[in-house]
Tab-separated table of C-alpha atoms in Angstrom:
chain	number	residue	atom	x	y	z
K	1	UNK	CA	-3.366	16.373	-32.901
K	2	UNK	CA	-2.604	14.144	-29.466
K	3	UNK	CA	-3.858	11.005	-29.068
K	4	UNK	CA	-7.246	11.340	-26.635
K	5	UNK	CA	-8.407	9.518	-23.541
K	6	UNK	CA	-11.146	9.846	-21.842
K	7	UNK	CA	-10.918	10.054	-17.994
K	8	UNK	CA	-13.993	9.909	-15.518
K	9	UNK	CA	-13.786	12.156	-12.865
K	10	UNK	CA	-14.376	9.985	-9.597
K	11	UNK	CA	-17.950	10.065	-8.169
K	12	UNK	CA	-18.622	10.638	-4.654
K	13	UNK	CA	-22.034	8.517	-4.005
K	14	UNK	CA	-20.264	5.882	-2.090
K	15	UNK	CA	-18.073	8.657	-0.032
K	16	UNK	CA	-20.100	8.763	3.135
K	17	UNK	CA	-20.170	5.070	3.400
K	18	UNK	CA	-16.706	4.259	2.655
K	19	UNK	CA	-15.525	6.964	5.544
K	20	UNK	CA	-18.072	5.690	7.771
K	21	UNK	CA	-16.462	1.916	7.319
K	22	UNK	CA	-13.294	3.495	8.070
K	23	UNK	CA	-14.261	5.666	10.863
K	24	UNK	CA	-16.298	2.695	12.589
K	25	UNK	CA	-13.075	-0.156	12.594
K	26	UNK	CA	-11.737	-0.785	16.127
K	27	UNK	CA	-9.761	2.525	16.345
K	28	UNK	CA	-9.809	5.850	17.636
K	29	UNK	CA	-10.878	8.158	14.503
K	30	UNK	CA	-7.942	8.937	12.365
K	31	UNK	CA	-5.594	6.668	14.244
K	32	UNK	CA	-4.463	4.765	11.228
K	33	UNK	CA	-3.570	8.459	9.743
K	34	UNK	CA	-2.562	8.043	6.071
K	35	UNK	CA	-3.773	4.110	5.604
K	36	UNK	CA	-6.967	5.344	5.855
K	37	UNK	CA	-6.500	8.233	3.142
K	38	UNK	CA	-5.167	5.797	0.800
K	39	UNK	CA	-7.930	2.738	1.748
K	40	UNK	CA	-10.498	5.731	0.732
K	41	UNK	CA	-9.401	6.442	-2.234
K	42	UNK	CA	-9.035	2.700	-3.223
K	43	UNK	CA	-12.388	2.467	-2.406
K	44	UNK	CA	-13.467	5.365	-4.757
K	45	UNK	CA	-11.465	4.405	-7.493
K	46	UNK	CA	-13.206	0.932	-7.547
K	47	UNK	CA	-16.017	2.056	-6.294
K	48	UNK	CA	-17.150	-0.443	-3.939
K	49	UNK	CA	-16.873	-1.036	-0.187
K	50	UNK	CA	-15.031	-4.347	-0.934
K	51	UNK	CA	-12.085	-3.196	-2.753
K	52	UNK	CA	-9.529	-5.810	-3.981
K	53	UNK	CA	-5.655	-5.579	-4.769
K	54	UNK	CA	-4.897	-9.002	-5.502
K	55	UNK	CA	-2.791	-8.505	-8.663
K	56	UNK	CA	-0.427	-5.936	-9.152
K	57	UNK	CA	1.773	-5.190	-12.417
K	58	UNK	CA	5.154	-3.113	-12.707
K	59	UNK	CA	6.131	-1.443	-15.915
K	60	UNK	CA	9.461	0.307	-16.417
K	61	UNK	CA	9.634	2.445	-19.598
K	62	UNK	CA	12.860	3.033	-21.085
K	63	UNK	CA	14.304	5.605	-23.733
K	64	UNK	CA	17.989	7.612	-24.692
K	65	UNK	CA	17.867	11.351	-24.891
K	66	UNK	CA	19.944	13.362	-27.378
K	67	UNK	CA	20.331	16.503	-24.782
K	68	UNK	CA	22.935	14.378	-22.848
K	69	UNK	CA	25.578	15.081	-25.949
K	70	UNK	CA	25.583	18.292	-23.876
K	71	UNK	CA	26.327	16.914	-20.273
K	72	UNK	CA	23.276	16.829	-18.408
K	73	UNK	CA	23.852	13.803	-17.003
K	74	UNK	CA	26.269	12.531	-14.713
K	75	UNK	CA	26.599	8.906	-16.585
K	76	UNK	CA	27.301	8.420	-20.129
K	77	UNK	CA	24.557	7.251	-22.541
K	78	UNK	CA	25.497	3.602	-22.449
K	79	UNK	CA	24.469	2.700	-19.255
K	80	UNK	CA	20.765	3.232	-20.295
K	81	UNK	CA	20.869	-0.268	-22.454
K	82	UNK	CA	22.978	-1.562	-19.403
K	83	UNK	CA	20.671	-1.096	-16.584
K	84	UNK	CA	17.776	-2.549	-18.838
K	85	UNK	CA	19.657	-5.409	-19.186
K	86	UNK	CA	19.987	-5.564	-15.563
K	87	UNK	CA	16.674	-5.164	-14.589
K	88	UNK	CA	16.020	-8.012	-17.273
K	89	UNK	CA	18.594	-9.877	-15.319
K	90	UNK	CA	16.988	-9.041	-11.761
K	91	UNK	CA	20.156	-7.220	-10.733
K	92	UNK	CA	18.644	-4.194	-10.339
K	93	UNK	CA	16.970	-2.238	-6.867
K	94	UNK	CA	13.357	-2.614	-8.238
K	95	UNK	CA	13.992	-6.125	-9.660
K	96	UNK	CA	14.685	-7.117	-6.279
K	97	UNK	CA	11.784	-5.357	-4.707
K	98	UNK	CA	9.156	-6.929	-7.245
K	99	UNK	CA	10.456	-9.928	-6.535
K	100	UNK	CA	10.719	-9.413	-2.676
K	101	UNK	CA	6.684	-8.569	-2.586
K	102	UNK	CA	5.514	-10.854	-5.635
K	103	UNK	CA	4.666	-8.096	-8.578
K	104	UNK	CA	6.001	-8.829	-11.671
K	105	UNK	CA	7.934	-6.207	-13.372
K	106	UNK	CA	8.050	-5.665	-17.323
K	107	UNK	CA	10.603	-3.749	-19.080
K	108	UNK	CA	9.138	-1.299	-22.054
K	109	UNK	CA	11.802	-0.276	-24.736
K	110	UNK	CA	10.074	3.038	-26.117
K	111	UNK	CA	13.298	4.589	-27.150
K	112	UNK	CA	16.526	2.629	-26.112
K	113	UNK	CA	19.273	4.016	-28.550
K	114	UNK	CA	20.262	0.376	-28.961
K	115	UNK	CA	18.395	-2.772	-30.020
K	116	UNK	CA	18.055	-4.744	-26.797
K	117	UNK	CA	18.276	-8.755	-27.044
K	118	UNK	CA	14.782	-10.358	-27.150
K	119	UNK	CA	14.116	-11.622	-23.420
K	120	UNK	CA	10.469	-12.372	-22.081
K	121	UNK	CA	10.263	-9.861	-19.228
K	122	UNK	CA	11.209	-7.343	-22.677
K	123	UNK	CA	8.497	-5.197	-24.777
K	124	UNK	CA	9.724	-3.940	-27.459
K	125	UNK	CA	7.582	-0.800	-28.352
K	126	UNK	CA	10.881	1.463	-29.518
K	127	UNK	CA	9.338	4.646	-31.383
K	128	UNK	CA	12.798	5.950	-31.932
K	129	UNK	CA	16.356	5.561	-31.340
K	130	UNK	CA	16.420	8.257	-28.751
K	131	UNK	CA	15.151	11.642	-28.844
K	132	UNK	CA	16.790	14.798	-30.887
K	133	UNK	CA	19.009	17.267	-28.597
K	134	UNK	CA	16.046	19.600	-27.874
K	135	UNK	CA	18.911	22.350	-26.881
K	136	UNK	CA	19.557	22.539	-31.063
K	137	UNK	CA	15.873	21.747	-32.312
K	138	UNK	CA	12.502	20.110	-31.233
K	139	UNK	CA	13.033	16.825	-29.215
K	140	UNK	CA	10.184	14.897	-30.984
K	141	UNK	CA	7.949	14.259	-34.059
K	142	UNK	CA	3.841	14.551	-33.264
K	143	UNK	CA	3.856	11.444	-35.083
K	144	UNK	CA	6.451	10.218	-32.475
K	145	UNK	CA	4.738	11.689	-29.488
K	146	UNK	CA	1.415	9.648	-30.354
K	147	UNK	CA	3.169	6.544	-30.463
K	148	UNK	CA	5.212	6.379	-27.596
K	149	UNK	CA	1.553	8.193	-25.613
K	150	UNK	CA	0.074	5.057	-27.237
K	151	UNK	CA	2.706	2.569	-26.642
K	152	UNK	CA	1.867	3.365	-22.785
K	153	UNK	CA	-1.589	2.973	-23.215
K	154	UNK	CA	-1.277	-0.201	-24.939
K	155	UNK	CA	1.177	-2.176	-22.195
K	156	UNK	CA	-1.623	-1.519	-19.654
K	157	UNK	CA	-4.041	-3.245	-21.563
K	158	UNK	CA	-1.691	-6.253	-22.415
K	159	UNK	CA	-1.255	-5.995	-18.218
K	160	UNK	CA	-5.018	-7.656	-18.117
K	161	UNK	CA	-7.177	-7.645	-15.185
K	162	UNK	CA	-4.221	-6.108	-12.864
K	163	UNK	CA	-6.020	-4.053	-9.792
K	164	UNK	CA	-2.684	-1.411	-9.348
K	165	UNK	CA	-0.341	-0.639	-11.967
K	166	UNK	CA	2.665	0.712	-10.759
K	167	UNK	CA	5.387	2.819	-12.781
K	168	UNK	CA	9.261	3.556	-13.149
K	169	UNK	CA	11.488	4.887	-15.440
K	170	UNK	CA	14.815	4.422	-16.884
K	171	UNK	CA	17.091	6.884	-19.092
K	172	UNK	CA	20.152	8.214	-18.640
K	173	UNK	CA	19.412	12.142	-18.612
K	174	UNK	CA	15.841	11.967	-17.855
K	175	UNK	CA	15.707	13.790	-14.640
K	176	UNK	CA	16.769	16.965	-16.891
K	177	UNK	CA	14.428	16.478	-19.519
K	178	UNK	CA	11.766	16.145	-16.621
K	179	UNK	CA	13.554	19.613	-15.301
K	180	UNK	CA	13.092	21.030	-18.829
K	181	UNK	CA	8.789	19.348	-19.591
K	182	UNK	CA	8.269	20.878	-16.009
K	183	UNK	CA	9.704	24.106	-16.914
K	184	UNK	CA	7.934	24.331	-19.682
K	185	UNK	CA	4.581	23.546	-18.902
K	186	UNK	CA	4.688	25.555	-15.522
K	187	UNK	CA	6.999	28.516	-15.641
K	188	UNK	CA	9.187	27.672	-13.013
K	189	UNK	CA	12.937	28.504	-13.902
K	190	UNK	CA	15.260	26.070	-14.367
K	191	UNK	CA	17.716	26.752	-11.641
K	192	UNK	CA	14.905	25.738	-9.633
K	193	UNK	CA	13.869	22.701	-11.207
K	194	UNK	CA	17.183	21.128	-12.207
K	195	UNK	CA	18.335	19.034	-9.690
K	196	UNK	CA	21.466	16.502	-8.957
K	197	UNK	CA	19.581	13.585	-10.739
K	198	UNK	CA	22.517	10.529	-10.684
K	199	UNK	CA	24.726	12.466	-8.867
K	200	UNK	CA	25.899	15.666	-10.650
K	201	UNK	CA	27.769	18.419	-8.485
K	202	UNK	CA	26.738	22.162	-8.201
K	203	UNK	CA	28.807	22.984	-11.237
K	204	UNK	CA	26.847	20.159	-12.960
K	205	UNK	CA	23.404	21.450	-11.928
K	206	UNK	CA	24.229	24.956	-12.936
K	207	UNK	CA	25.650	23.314	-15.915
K	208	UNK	CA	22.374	21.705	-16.587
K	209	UNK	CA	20.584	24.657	-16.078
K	210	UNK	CA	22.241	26.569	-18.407
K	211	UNK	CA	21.493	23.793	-20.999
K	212	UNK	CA	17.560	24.163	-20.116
K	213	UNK	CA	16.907	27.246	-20.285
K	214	UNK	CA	18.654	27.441	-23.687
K	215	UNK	CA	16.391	25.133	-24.730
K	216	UNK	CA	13.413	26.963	-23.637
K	217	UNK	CA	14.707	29.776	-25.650
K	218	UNK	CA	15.006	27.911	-28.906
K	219	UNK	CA	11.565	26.875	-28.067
K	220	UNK	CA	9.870	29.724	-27.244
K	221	UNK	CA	11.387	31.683	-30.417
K	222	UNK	CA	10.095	28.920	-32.901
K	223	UNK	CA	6.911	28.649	-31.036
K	224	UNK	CA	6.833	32.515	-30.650
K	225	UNK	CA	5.032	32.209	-27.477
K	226	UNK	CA	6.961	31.761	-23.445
K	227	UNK	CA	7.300	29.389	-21.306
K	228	UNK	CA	3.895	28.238	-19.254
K	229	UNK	CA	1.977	28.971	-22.858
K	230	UNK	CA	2.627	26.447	-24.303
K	231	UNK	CA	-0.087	23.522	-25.461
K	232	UNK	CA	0.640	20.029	-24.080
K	233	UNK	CA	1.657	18.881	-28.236
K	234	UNK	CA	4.125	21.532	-28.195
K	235	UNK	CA	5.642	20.806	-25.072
K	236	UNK	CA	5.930	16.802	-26.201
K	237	UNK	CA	7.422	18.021	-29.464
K	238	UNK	CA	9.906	20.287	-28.439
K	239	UNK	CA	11.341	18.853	-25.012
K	240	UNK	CA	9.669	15.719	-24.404
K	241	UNK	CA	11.144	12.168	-23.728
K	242	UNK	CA	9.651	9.307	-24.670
K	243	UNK	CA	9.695	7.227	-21.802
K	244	UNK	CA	8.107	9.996	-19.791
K	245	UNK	CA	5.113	10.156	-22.606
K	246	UNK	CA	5.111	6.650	-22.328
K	247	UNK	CA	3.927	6.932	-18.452
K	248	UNK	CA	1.462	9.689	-19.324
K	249	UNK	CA	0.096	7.117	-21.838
K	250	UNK	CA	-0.020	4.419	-19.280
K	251	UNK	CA	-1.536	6.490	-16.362
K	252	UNK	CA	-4.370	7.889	-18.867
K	253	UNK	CA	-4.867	4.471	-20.107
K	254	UNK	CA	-5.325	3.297	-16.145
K	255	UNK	CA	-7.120	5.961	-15.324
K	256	UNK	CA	-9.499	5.490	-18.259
K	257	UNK	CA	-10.005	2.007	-17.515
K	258	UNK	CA	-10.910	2.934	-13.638
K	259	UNK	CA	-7.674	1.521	-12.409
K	260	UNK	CA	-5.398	3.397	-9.542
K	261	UNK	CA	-1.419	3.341	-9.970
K	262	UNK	CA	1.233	4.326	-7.851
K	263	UNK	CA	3.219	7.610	-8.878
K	264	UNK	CA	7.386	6.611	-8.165
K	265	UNK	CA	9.687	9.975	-7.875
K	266	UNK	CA	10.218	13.437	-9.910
K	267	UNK	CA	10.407	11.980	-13.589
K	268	UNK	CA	6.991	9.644	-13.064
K	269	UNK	CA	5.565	12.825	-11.512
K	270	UNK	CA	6.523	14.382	-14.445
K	271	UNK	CA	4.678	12.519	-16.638
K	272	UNK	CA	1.582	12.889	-14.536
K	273	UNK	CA	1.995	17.049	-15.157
K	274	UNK	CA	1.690	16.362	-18.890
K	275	UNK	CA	-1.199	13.777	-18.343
K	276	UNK	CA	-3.034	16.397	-16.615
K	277	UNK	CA	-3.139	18.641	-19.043
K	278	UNK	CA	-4.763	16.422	-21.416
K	279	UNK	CA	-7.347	14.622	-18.726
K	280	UNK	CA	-6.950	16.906	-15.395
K	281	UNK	CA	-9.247	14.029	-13.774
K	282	UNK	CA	-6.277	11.263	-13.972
K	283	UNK	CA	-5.142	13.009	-10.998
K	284	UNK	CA	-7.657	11.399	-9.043
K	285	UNK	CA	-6.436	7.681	-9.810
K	286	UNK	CA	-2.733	8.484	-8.698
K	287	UNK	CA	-1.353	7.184	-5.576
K	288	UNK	CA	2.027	9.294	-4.923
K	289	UNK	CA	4.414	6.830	-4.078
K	290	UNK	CA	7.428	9.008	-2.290
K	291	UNK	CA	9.316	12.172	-1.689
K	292	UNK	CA	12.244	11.764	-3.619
K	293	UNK	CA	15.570	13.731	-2.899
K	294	UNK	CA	15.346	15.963	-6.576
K	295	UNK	CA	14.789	19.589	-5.678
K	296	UNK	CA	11.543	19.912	-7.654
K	297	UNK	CA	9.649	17.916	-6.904
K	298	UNK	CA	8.866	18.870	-3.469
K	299	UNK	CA	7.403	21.465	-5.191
K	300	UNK	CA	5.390	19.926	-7.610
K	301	UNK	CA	3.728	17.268	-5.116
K	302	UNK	CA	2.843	20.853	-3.433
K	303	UNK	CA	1.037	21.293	-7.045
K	304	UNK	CA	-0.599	18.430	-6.870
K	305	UNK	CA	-1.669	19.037	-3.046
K	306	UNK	CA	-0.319	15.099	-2.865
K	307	UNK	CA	1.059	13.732	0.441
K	308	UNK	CA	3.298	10.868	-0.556
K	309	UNK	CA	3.428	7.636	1.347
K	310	UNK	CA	7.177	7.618	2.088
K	311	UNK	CA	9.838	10.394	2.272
K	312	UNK	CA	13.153	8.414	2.052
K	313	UNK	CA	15.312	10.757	0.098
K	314	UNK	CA	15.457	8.371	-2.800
K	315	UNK	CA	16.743	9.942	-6.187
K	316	UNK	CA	17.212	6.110	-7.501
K	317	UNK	CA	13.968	5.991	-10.098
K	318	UNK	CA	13.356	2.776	-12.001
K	319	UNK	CA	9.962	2.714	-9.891
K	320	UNK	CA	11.943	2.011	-6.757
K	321	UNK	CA	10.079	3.970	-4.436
K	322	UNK	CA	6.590	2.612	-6.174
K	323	UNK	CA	7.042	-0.696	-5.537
K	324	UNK	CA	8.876	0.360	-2.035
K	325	UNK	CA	4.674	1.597	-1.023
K	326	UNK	CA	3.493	-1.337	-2.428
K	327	UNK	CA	3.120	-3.248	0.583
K	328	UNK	CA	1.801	0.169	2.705
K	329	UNK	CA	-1.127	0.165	0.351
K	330	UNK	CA	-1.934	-3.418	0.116
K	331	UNK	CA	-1.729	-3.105	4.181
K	332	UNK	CA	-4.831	0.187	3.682
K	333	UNK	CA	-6.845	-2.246	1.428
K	334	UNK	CA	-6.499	-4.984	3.833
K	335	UNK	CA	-7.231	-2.690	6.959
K	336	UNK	CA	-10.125	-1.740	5.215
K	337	UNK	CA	-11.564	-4.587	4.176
K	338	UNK	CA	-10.789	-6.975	7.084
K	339	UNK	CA	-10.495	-5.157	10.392
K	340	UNK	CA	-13.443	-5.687	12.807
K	341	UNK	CA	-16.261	-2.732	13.268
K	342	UNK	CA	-17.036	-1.638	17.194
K	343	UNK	CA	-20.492	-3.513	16.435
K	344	UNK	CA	-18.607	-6.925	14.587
K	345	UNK	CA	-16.298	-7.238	17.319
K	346	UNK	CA	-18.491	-6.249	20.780
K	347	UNK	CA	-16.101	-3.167	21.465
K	348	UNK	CA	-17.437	-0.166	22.893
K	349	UNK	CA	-17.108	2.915	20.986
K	350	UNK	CA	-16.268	6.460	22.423
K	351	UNK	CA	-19.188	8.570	23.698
């Protein structure tokens, strides 16, 4: 059995007066377009007219997958213990955007096939030493699911009072065992959710393809049940990653505590597909981040009816584009909370 949360689905007694503090700032109605979507749902989440975001936490969850063996990635396995040493070194794009706005970023070692060095900005929650090769049997123990779903939950409560929690990712491979947990839990097929990810060529998409769907087969003949069937367990056991289940751990956890967090790219989108299957209201708490440049997930913001903040054709991950509409949302709350009324400032408001 999964690990539970419990998610409250967002009430809507404070809706008319948090659109009628919008509507009434010095500004034509809608003129600050999608600051004032976002500044509402702050609002909601925290449910008060006064909403703050004065501390803000990054966590980037890390794990090794055994499917890239089989060449769906475009970088070998070692550079997954690399980069995290990077970001731990603040070489890395989102260590230099945390730093840039002020949010301090923790690395979370769910599943690193290496033992990383101690270093404080380091967790060290590893559940495994990477995943199996789900192409050749089931990715994941339940046992192992629960812990890396709880491992999640757990680094958002050592976070403290933080107001936003915002999330990355880093594995080499993980955009195609994304491909492959999206697959499974929609239907789609996986020539249309297998994308480029760090840079593979249209041989190396097909390639990876070919290397999901196989999986899916294996799957769906010891499950004896298709694609789209499957229960959220059985789609964590048999193609799930762990620092993917570690997000969907952290963004129940958040959600359950009443706290929004910012959605990065495809993989941390991902991870908000499984969420939803086990608390459909976490939805609600998400702020989506960015468009990113991976072919599916277009198409799965479409699922989630989302309109992300930026559309920069980023395919970088590590929470890059989350911490990249960091400053756009702290710019809503302060809009929101800040900006004179027509009445509060003597200007005359249209007939």
């Amino acid at each position: 059995m999964l690990k539970t949360f419990q998610v409250a689905p967002l009430g809507s007694e404070l809706d008319d007066d948090i659109q009628h503090k919008i509507d009434f700032k010095t500004k034509p109605p809608g003129a600050l377009g999608g600051l004032e979507r976002i500044a509402f749902q702050v609002a909601r989440i925290q449910r008060t007219l006064v909403p703050k975001l004065e501390k803000a936490q990054m966590l980037v969850f890390a794990a090794d997958h055994g499917a890239v063996d089989k060449g769906i990635s475009a970088f070998p396995q070692e550079v997954t213990p690399q980069m995290v040493a990077n970001f731990l070194a603040g070489g890395a794009a989102v260590s230099v955007f945390c730093k840039q706005h002020n949010v301090p970023l923790k690395v979370v070692d769910v599943g690193v096939k290496v033992d990383m060095p101690d270093h404080p900005l380091l967790s060290k929650r590893k559940v495994a030493y990477a995943s199996q090769d789900f192409s050749e049997q089931a990715a994941l123990s339940l046992e192992q699911v629960n812990q890396a779903l709880q491992a999640g939950a757990d680094e958002v409560d050592a976070c403290g009072e933080m107001d936003l929690l915002l999330f990355g990712e880093m594995g080499i491979g993980n955009t195609g065992v994304s491909s492959c947990m999206m697959s499974a839990i929609t239907g789609t097929k996986p020539e249309d959710t297998a994308g480029r990810g760090t840079g593979l060529d249209d041989a190396g998409v097909s390639k990876k393809a070919q290397i999901i769907a196989t999986s899916l087969q294996r799957a769906e003949q010891e499950l004896n049940k298709p694609v789209g069937e499957w229960a959220p367990w059985e789609v964590a056991t048999q193609v799930g990653g762990l620092e993917i289940l570690a997000m969907s751990g952290a963004m129940l956890r958040s959600a359950e505590l009443g706290k929004p967090f910012v959605v990065d790219g495809f993989i941390c989108t991902v991870a908000l597909l499984f969420a939803s299957k086990l608390q459909q209201a976490v939805v609600d708490y998400a702020i989506f981040a960015h468009q990113s440049d991976e072919q599916a997930h277009k198409a799965l913001l479409q699922h989630f009816d989302a309109t992300p903040i930026l559309k920069l054709d980023l395919r970088l991950g590590e929470g890059s584009g989350a911490i990249l509409s960091y400053p756009i949302i702290k710019s809503a709350v302060s809009f929101f909370n800040e900006m004179a009324s027509f009445e509060s400032a003597g200007v005359s408001n249209a007939s």
